[in-house]
Amino acid sequence: MIKSTLRVAIVHRYFWPQNYPYAIMLKDIAESITGVGSKVSVYTSSVGDKEEANKRDDWQRKTNVKVFSTHLSSERQVTTVRKAFNAVWFGLWLTLKLLLSKHDVVMVATTPPVIIAFLVTLLSKIKGFRVIYHCQDIHPEALVVNGSISCSFLSKLLIVMDKTTVKNAWKVIVLSQDMKTSLIRRGLGGENIHIINNFIFHKLINDVGIDDEAKNHPGKVRFIFAGSLGRFQNLECLLEGIAKHKNSQDIEFLFLGDGPLKNKIKAFVVREELSNVLFNSQAPIDEALAIMKQFDAGIVSISEGVSKVAYPSKSIMYMSVGLPIFAVLETDSELATMLNKEGVGVAVIPKPEVIASGIRLMADSLKNGFFSTEKIRNYAESEFGKDVILNRIVDLVMDEV
């Protein structure tokens, strides 16, 4: 890879050591871009924590990456008004920073949605830098799907803004062909849209180890759902399918995470007396991986239409520790096709009866040794390995330098 000095800025609401998967990914992305001779600046937020500040200071000294941040409170379990205020403040602060600095490329993602990327696009016309738009989700469509936006005028306005961002971006990165197709359906050509999925957190997985003896629960198949318990996940439908196994002594389920629907689904579990359904609170990524490896299968469940605007990255985390995937989603999606083609999971449509049958099929397949843990790990490494994905991202950033 040819080294060249390029002034690159990375913009995102969150950054390491804040405990969000993409925030942690950005640390590796920044290090990789710096590693080929470019100068990297990160524009983000901080929670004002001394430990956070010390970690960032030490990392900056080691990598020569410059981190600029503005203090913003955590958005976990806060009001919509507070989130809006944070987004506005972050936008104003970012505008000042970018106007007073010089960059060749600015990489911006989708948090906060639409507004920040659109703002960066406008600033690029003033400052002359090129924009890389890293779409972890496609907004505002994703916000419409999960019910966060119901106003037709607002959604249309946001689509116009985001379409402008995509059209004017030098490069757009999406996680799947489904997401690329959704952007093209807006009437865009798609020539600047590239598919690069997220990567496995290698170091975290090596830290927790891969100990198959942890799966020591004879005669029982254990499913884990790890992630947000929110509107994207079609949880009511999933639980209705699980409820049909309330008397199945050989099957157990764990929901690992928090979210706006947690109390509702816990109430459903109590009401239906589902003794084989358990809950744990959200855990840091390394702890979550350690818990995952004790289970037999990972559950991915998403609402209708979500696969077109997002990619369930928890599927990559499951496979990284060798778990086959039980997926509840449209079976014509990229993820469902991959599971069937590669033999690394089972995909079913979101109907309770079909979910129940799929759970039994998955459980019997696991008992009969149908899925190979080693095969799943190797596939995940070859497709989503950190070096593989980071090299693709760096090549994209350094293109035409």
Short mmCIF file of C-alpha atoms in Angstrom, two decimals, residues 223 297-301 315 318-319 323-331 333 335-349 354-366 370-371 376:
data_model
loop_
_atom_site.label_atom_id
_atom_site.label_comp_id
_atom_site.label_asym_id
_atom_site.label_seq_id
_atom_site.Cartn_x
_atom_site.Cartn_y
_atom_site.Cartn_z
CA PHE A 223 -30.28 -19.41 22.15
CA ALA A 297 -27.01 -20.15 18.57
CA GLY A 298 -27.43 -16.41 18.17
CA ILE A 299 -30.80 -14.83 17.37
CA VAL A 300 -31.17 -12.02 14.84
CA SER A 301 -34.68 -10.61 14.61
CA SER A 315 -24.75 -11.51 13.18
CA TYR A 318 -22.21 -14.25 16.74
CA MET A 319 -20.26 -15.87 13.92
CA LEU A 323 -22.37 -19.38 16.76
CA PRO A 324 -24.77 -20.30 13.96
CA ILE A 325 -27.53 -17.75 13.45
CA PHE A 326 -31.28 -18.12 13.79
CA ALA A 327 -32.63 -15.16 11.81
CA VAL A 328 -36.18 -13.81 11.71
CA LEU A 329 -36.46 -11.51 8.70
CA GLU A 330 -37.39 -11.34 5.02
CA THR A 331 -35.92 -14.44 3.42
CA SER A 333 -32.53 -10.38 2.19
CA LEU A 335 -28.31 -12.01 5.32
CA ALA A 336 -30.88 -14.78 4.81
CA THR A 337 -29.32 -15.70 1.48
CA MET A 338 -25.86 -15.87 3.07
CA LEU A 339 -27.04 -18.09 5.94
CA ASN A 340 -28.58 -20.61 3.56
CA LYS A 341 -25.77 -20.53 1.00
CA GLU A 342 -22.91 -20.87 3.49
CA GLY A 343 -24.68 -23.23 5.90
CA VAL A 344 -24.10 -20.97 8.89
CA GLY A 345 -27.67 -20.56 10.09
CA VAL A 346 -31.40 -20.71 9.49
CA ALA A 347 -33.64 -17.88 8.28
CA VAL A 348 -37.42 -17.78 8.71
CA ILE A 349 -40.13 -15.25 7.95
CA VAL A 354 -42.91 -20.36 11.35
CA ILE A 355 -40.58 -19.02 14.07
CA ALA A 356 -41.59 -21.86 16.38
CA SER A 357 -40.95 -24.46 13.68
CA GLY A 358 -37.63 -22.83 12.84
CA ILE A 359 -36.52 -22.93 16.48
CA ARG A 360 -37.21 -26.65 16.62
CA LEU A 361 -35.39 -27.21 13.31
CA MET A 362 -32.41 -25.20 14.60
CA ALA A 363 -32.37 -27.07 17.91
CA ASP A 364 -32.49 -30.49 16.23
CA SER A 365 -29.79 -29.46 13.76
CA LEU A 366 -27.53 -28.37 16.63
CA PHE A 370 -25.11 -29.98 11.63
CA PHE A 371 -23.28 -26.70 12.27
CA ILE A 376 -18.45 -20.55 11.06
#
